[in-house]
Short mmCIF file of C-alpha atoms and ligand atoms in Angstrom, two decimals:
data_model
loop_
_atom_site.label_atom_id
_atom_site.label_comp_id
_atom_site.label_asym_id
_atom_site.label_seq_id
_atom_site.Cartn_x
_atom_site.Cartn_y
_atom_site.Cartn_z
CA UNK A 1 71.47 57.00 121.64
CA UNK A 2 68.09 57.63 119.86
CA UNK A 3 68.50 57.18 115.64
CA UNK A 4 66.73 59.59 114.04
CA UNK A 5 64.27 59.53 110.83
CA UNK A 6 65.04 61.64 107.70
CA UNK A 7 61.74 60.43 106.14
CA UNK A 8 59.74 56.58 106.65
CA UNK A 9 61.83 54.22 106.99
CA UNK A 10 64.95 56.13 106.83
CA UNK A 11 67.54 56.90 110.09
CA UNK A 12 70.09 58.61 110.55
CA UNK A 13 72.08 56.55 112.83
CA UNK A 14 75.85 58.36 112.66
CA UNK A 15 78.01 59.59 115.90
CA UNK A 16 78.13 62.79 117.76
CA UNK A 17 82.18 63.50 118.44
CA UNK A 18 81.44 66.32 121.31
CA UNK A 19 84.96 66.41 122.22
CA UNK A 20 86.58 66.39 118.81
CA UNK A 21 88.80 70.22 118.48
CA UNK A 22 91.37 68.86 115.72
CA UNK A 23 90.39 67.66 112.36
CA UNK A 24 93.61 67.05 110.66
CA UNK A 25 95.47 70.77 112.13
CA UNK A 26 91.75 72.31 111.52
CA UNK A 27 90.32 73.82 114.66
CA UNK A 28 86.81 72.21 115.09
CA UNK A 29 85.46 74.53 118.15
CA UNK A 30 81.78 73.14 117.74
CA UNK A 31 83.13 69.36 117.16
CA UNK A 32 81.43 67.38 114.81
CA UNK A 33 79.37 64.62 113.33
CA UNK A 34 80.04 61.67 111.19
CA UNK A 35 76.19 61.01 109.83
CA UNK A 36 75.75 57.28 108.70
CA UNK A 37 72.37 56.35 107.77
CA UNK A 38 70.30 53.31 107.92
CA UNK A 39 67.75 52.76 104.71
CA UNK A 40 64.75 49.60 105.72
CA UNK A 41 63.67 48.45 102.60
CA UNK A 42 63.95 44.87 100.86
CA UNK A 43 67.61 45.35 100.91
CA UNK A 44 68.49 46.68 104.41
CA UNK A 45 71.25 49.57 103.93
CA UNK A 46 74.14 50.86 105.18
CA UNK A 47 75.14 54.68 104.09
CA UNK A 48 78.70 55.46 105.17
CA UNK A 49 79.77 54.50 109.35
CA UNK A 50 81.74 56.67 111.86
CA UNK A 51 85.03 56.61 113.19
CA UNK A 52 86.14 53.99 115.21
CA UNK A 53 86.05 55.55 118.15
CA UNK A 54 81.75 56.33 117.77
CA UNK A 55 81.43 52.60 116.38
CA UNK A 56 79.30 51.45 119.65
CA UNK A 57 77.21 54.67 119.39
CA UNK A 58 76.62 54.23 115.74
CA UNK A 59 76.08 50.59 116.66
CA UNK A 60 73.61 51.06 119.45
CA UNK A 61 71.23 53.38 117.49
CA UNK A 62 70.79 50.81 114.50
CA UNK A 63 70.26 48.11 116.97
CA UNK A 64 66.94 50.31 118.21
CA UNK A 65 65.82 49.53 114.76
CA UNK A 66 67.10 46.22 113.47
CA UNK A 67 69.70 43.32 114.09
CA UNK A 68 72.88 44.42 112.35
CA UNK A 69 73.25 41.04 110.91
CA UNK A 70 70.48 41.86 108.84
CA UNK A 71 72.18 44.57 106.49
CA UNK A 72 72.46 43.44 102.91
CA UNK A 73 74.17 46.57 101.16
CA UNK A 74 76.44 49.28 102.55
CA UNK A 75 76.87 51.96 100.44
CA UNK A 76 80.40 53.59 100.96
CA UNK A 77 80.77 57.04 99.53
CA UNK A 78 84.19 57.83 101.14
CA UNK A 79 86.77 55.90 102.22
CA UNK A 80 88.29 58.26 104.52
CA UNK A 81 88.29 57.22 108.17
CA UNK A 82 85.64 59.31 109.55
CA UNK A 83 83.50 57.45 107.28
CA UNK A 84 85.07 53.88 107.12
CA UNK A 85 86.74 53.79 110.11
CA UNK A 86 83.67 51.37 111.72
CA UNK A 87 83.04 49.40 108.53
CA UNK A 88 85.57 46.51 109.38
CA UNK A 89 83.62 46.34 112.67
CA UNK A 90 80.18 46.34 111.17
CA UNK A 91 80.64 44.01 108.18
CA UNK A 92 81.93 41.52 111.20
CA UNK A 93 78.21 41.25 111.50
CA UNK A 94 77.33 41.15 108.06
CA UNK A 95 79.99 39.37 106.06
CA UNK A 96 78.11 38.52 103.10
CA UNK A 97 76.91 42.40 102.67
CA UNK A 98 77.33 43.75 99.50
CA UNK A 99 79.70 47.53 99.38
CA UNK A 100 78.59 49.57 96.58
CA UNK A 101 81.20 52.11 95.99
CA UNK A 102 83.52 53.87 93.70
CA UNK A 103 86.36 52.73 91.59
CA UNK A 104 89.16 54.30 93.89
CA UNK A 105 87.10 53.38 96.84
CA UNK A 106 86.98 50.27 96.03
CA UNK A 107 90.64 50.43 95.73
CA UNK A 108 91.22 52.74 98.74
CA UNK A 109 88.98 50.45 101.12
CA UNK A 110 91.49 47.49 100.33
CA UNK A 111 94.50 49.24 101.11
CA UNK A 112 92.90 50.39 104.32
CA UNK A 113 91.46 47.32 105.69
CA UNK A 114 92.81 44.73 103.51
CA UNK A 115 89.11 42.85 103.30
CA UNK A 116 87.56 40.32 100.97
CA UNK A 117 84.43 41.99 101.11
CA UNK A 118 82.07 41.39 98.29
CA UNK A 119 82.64 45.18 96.38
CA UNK A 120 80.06 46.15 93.65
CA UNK A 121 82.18 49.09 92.36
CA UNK A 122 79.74 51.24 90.37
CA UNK A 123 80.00 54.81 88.10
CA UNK A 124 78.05 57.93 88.01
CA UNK A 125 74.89 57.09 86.65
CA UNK A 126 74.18 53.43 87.95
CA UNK A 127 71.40 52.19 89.60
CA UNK A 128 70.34 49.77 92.11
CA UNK A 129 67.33 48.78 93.67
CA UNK A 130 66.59 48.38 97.16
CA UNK A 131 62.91 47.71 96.49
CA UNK A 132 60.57 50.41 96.79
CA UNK A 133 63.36 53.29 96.55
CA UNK A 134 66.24 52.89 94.38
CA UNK A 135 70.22 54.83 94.81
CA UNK A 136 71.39 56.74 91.97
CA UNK A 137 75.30 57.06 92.10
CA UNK A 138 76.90 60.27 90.97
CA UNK A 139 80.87 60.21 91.29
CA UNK A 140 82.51 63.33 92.88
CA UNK A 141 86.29 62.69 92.28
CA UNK A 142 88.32 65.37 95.00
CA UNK A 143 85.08 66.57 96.59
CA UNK A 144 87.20 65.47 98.74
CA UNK A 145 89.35 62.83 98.24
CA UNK A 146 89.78 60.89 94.37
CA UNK A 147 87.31 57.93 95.86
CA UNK A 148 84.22 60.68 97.07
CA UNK A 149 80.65 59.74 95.88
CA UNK A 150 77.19 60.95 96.23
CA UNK A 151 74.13 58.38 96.73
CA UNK A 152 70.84 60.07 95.61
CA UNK A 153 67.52 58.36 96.20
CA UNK A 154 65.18 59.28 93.73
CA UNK A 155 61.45 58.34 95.73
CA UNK A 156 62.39 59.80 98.66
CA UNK A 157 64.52 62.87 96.83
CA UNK A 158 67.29 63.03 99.29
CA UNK A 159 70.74 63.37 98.43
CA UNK A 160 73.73 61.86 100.13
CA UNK A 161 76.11 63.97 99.65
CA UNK A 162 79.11 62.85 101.97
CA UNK A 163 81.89 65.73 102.76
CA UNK A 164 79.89 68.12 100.39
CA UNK A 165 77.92 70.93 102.20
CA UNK A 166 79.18 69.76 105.72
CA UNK A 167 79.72 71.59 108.50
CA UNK A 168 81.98 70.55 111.73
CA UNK A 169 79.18 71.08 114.37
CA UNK A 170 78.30 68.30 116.91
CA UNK A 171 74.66 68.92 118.02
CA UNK A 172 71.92 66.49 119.28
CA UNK A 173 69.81 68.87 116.61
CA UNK A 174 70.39 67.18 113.49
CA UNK A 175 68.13 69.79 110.89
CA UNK A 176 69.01 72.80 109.78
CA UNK A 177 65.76 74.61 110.89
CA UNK A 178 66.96 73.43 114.77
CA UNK A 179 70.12 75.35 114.79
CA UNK A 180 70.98 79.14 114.42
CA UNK A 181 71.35 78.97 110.57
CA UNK A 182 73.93 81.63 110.36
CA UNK A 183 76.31 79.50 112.43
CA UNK A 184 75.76 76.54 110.27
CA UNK A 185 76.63 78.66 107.08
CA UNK A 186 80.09 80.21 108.92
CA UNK A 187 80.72 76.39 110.10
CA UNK A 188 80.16 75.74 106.62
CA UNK A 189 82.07 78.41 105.34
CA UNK A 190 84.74 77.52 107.66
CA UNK A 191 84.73 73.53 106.38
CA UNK A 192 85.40 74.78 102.50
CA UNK A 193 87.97 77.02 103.46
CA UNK A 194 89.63 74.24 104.75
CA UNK A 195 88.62 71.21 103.35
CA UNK A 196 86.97 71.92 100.04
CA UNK A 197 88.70 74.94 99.17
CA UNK A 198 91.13 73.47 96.51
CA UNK A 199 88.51 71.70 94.38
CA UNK A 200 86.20 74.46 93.03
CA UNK A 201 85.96 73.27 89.78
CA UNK A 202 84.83 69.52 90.65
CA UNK A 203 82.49 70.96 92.96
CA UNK A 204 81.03 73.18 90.05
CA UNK A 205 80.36 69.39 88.85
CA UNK A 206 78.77 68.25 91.39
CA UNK A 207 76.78 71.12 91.40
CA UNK A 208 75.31 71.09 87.68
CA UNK A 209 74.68 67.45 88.37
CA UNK A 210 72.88 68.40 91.87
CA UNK A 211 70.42 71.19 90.00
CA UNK A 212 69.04 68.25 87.66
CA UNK A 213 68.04 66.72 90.74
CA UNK A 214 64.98 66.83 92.55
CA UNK A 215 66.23 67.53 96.34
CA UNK A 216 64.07 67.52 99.38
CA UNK A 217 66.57 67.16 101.75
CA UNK A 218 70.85 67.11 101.29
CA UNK A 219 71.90 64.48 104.29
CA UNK A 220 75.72 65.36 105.18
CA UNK A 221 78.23 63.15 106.50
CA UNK A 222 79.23 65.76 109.19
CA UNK A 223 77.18 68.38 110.66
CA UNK A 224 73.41 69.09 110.37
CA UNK A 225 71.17 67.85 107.21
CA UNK A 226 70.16 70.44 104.84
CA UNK A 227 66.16 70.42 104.23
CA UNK A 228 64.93 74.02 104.81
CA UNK A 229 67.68 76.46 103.59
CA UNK A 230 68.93 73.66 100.78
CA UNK A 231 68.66 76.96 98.72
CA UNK A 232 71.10 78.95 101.35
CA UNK A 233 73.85 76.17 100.87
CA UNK A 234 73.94 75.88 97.81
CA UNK A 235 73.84 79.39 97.01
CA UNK A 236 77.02 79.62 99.19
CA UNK A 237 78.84 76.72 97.48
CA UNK A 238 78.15 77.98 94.12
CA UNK A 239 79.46 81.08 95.31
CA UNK A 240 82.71 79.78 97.18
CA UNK A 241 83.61 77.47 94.42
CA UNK A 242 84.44 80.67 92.04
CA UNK A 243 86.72 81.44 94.14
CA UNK A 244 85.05 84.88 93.91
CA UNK A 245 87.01 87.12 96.47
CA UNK A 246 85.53 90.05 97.60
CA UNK A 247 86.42 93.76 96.77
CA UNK A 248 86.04 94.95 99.75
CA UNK A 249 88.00 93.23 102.49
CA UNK A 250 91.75 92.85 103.48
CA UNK A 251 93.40 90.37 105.55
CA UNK A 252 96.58 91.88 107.28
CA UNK A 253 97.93 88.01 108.86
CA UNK A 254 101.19 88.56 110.56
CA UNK A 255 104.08 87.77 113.73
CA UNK A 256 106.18 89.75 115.19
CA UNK A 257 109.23 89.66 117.52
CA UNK A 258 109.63 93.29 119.13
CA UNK A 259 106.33 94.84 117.52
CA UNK A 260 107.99 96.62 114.32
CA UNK A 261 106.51 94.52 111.87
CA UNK A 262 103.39 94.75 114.25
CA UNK A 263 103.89 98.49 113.71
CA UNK A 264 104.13 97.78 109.34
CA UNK A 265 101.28 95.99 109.79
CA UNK A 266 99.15 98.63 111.51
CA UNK A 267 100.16 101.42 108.56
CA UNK A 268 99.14 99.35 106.43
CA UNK A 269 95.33 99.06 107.65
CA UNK A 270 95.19 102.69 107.27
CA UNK A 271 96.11 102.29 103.81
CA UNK A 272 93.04 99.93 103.19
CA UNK A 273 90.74 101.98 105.56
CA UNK A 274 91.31 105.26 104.05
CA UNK A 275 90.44 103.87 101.08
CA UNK A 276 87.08 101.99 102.23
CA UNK A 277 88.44 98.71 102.60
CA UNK A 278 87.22 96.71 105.07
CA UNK A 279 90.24 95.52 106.97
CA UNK A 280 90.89 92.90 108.98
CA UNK A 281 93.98 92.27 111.70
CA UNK A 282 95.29 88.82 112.15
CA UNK A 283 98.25 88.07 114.60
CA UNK A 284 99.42 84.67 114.33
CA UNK A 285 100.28 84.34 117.89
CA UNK A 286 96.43 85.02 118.68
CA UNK A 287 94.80 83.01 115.67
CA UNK A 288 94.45 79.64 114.46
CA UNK A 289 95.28 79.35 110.75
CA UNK A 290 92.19 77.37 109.91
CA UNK A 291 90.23 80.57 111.30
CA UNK A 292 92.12 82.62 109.11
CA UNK A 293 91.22 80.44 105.99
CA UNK A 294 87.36 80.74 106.21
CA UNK A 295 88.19 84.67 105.69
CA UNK A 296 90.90 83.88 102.75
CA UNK A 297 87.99 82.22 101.12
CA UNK A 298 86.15 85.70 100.38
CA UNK A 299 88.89 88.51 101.24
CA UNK A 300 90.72 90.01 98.02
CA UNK A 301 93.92 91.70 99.52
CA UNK A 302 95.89 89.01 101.26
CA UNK A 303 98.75 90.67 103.31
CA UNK A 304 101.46 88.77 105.29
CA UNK A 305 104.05 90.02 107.30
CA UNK A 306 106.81 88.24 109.05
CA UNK A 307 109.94 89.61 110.65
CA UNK A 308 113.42 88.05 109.64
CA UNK A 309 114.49 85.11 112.51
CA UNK A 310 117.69 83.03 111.91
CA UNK A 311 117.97 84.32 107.95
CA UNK A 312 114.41 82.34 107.60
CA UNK A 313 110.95 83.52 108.97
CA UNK A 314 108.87 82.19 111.72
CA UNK A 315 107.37 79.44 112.41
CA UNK A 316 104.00 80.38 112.92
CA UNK A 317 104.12 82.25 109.85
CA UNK A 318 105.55 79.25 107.85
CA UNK A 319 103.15 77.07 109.21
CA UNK A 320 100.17 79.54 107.75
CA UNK A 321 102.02 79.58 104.84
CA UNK A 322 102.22 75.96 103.82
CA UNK A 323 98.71 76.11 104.67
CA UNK A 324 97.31 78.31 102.59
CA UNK A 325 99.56 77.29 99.46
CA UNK A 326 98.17 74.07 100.16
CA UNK A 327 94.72 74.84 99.99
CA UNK A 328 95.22 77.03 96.96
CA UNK A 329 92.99 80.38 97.11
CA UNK A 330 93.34 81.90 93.82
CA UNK A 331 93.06 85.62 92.38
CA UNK A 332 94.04 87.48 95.19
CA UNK A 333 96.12 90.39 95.78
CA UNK A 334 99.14 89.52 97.83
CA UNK A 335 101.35 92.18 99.86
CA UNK A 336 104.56 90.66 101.65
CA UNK A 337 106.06 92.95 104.80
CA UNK A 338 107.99 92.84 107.57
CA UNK A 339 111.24 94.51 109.29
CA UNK A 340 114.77 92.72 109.34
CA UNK A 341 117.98 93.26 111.54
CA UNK A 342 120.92 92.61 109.26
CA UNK A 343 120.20 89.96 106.71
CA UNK A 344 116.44 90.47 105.82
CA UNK A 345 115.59 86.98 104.35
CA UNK A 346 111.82 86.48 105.72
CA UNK A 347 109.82 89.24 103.14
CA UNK A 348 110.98 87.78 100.05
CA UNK A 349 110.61 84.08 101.68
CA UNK A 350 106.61 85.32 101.93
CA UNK A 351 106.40 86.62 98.92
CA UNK A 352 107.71 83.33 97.27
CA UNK A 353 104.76 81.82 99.23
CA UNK A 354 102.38 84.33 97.66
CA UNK A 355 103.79 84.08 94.40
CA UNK A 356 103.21 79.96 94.52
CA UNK A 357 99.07 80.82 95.16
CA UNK A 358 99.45 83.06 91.99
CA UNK A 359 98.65 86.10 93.47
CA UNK A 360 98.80 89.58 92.30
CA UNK A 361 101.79 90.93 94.34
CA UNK A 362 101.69 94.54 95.49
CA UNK A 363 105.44 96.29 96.07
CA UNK A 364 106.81 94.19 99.24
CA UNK A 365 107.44 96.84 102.43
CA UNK A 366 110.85 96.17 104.36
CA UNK A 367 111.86 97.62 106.79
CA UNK A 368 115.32 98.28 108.93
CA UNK A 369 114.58 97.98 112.74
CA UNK A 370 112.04 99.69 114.09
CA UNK A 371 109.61 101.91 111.79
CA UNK A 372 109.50 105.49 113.09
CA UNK A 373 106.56 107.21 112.71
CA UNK A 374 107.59 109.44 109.60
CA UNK A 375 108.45 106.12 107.63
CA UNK A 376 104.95 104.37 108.95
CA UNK A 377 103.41 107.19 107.05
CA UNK A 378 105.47 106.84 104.09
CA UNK A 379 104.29 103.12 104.47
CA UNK A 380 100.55 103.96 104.71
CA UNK A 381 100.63 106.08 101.34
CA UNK A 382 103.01 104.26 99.15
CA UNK A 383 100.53 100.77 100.46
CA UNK A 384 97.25 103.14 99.32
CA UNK A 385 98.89 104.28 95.98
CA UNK A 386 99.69 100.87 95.13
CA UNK A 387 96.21 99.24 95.88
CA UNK A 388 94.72 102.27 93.46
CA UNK A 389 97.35 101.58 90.98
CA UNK A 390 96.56 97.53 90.96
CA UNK A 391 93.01 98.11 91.29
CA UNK A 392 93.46 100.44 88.12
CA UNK A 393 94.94 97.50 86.11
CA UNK A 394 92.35 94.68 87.49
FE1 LIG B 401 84.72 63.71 106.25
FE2 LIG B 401 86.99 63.52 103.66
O1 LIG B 401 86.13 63.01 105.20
#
């Protein structure tokens, strides 16, 4: 339960959640972090806490380093629970602690905890002094809920930067030069596409205000702290916010019930293979959704194919659906497919779906019972000649 210092005098103090594998229907396979740090100055400060759960762990490490009684401001940059869920514990010890945060947290921290504390609400652009260093605010409305923040600390040039450039990783490393970088950028990848994903644009703010910034080191609230390969990540984000989809890869996501839309769905990656697109085979039964996503971030051609169950579709593809129209990919090139029995509901049902993310739709494939292997050819051209006519148009 060791803290650990950024720079002098600052800690990182947070919680390591080994056995955390759900983040809100988001498969975390490495677990995570919830990175609260501890400032010693004049003013003794708080950035951010950990769930409730991690509150002793959290609580432990600052003790190494001071009495808790002694904090005079905590600086709250997101109200959601990873990051408040110890505060009601830890102003206990420090009732008369000033919390610096946003306008909507200010307003979401009441309705969660229902506390008197004294709030110093502040906007992008305000100051305070701790003493030696002083916190520069910067507001970051939906990166990644309304209330998000980012504290920036001008002397010691590291930016707190909350849900931005996090990764779900729980590791006793806490740098990014301790860890195999390119998992941190695929956890990283893997945390837009599921968190972040929907707010390119205010991240594209966040990300002009970042580059007049002097940054040494980028201090998450989850996952390892950026100080070596700031470059890297931010490279990435600037990338990923575009929502800039690449040529050259297809996503064929799918379920089946007795393999014939299985069967559509392996015609059609010889359509994008003979063609030199990269294609890759999702069965729903076999993936998690939130896997699926960090690929939807960067793959162009989005296929999904579902056979027709009960005059509806299945479950596991409705559940991917919801997702994904949730988290709002834009500018792909959507395909719907599947085989039907008698009624044949589930391929337009998808391609509503796909039509909601605003997708290009290619012509949908539907087919009668079980595809013989004459008709999976037909399948395989008529899929290639419409990707050449759609990539004509583009
Ligand atoms: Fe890590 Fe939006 O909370």
């Amino acid at each position: 339960m060791k803290p650990v210092q950024l720079k002098e005098g600052i800690y990182w103090i947070g919680g390591i959640d080994w056995d955390l594998r759900d983040f809100h229907g988001y498969v975390t396979q490495r677990g995570s972090t919830y990175n609260a740090y501890l400032i010693i100055d004049e003013k003794i400060t708080l950035i951010d806490t950990v769930k409730c759960y991690l509150y002793d762990e959290m609580l432990a490490r600052l003790s190494t380093i001071i009495d808790s009684s002694k904090i005079d401001y905590v600086i709250s940059n997101h109200v959601e629970m990873d990051h408040s869920g110890s505060l009601p514990m830890i102003m206990e010890h420090c009732p008369n602690a000033t919390v610096f945060t946003s306008p909507n947290g200010e307003k979401g921290l009441k309705a969660h905890y229902e506390k008197d504390w004294s709030f110093h609400v502040v906007q992008s652009g305000d100051t305070i002094s701790l003493g030696k260093r002083t916190i520069q605010f910067l507001l970051a409305p939906m990166v990644h809920w309304p209330d998000n923040m980012l504290s920036y600390c001008p002397e010691e040039k590291i930016l707190f930067s909350n849900d931005a450039f996090g990764q779900h990783i729980a590791s006793s490393q806490r740098f990014d030069d301790e860890y195999p970088l390119n998992i941190a950028l695929e956890e990283a990848k893997k945390y837009y596409a599921n968190i972040v994903m929907p707010y390119g644009k205010q991240v594209q703010k966040v990300l002009e205000a970042a580059a007049t910034l002097d940054i040494e080191m980028i201090a998450t609230s989850h996952g390892l702290i950026w100080r070596s390969y700031i470059a890297e990540i931010v490279e990435q984000y600037k990338h990923w916010s575009k929502n800039d989809a690449s040529e050259s890869q297809a996503l064929i996501i799918y379920d089946s019930m007795w393999h014939s839309t299985t069967k559509i769905a392996y015609a059609i990656q010889d359509s994008f293979e003979n063609l030199g697109i990269h294609p890759i085979m999702y069965n729903l039964q076999k993936n998690h959704i939130s896997d699926i996503m960090t690929l939807v971030l960067t793959a162009k051609y989005i296929c999904v194919g579902c056979p027709t169950l009960n005059g509806s579709i299945l479950p596991s593809v409705a559940g991917f659906l919801a997702y994904m129209v949730g988290l709002a990919p834009k500018g792909r090139i959507g395909l719907a497919f599947g085989s039907y029995g008698w009624s044949g509901q589930s391929v337009d049902m998808v391609q509503e779906s796909l039509t909601k993310c605003g997708f290009k739709l290619m012509d949908q494939i539907k087919i009668k019972y079980i595809p013989n292997e004459e008709t999976l050819k037909e399948i395989t051209n008529k899929v290639q000649e419409n990707i050449l006519q759609i990539k004509e148009e583009l």
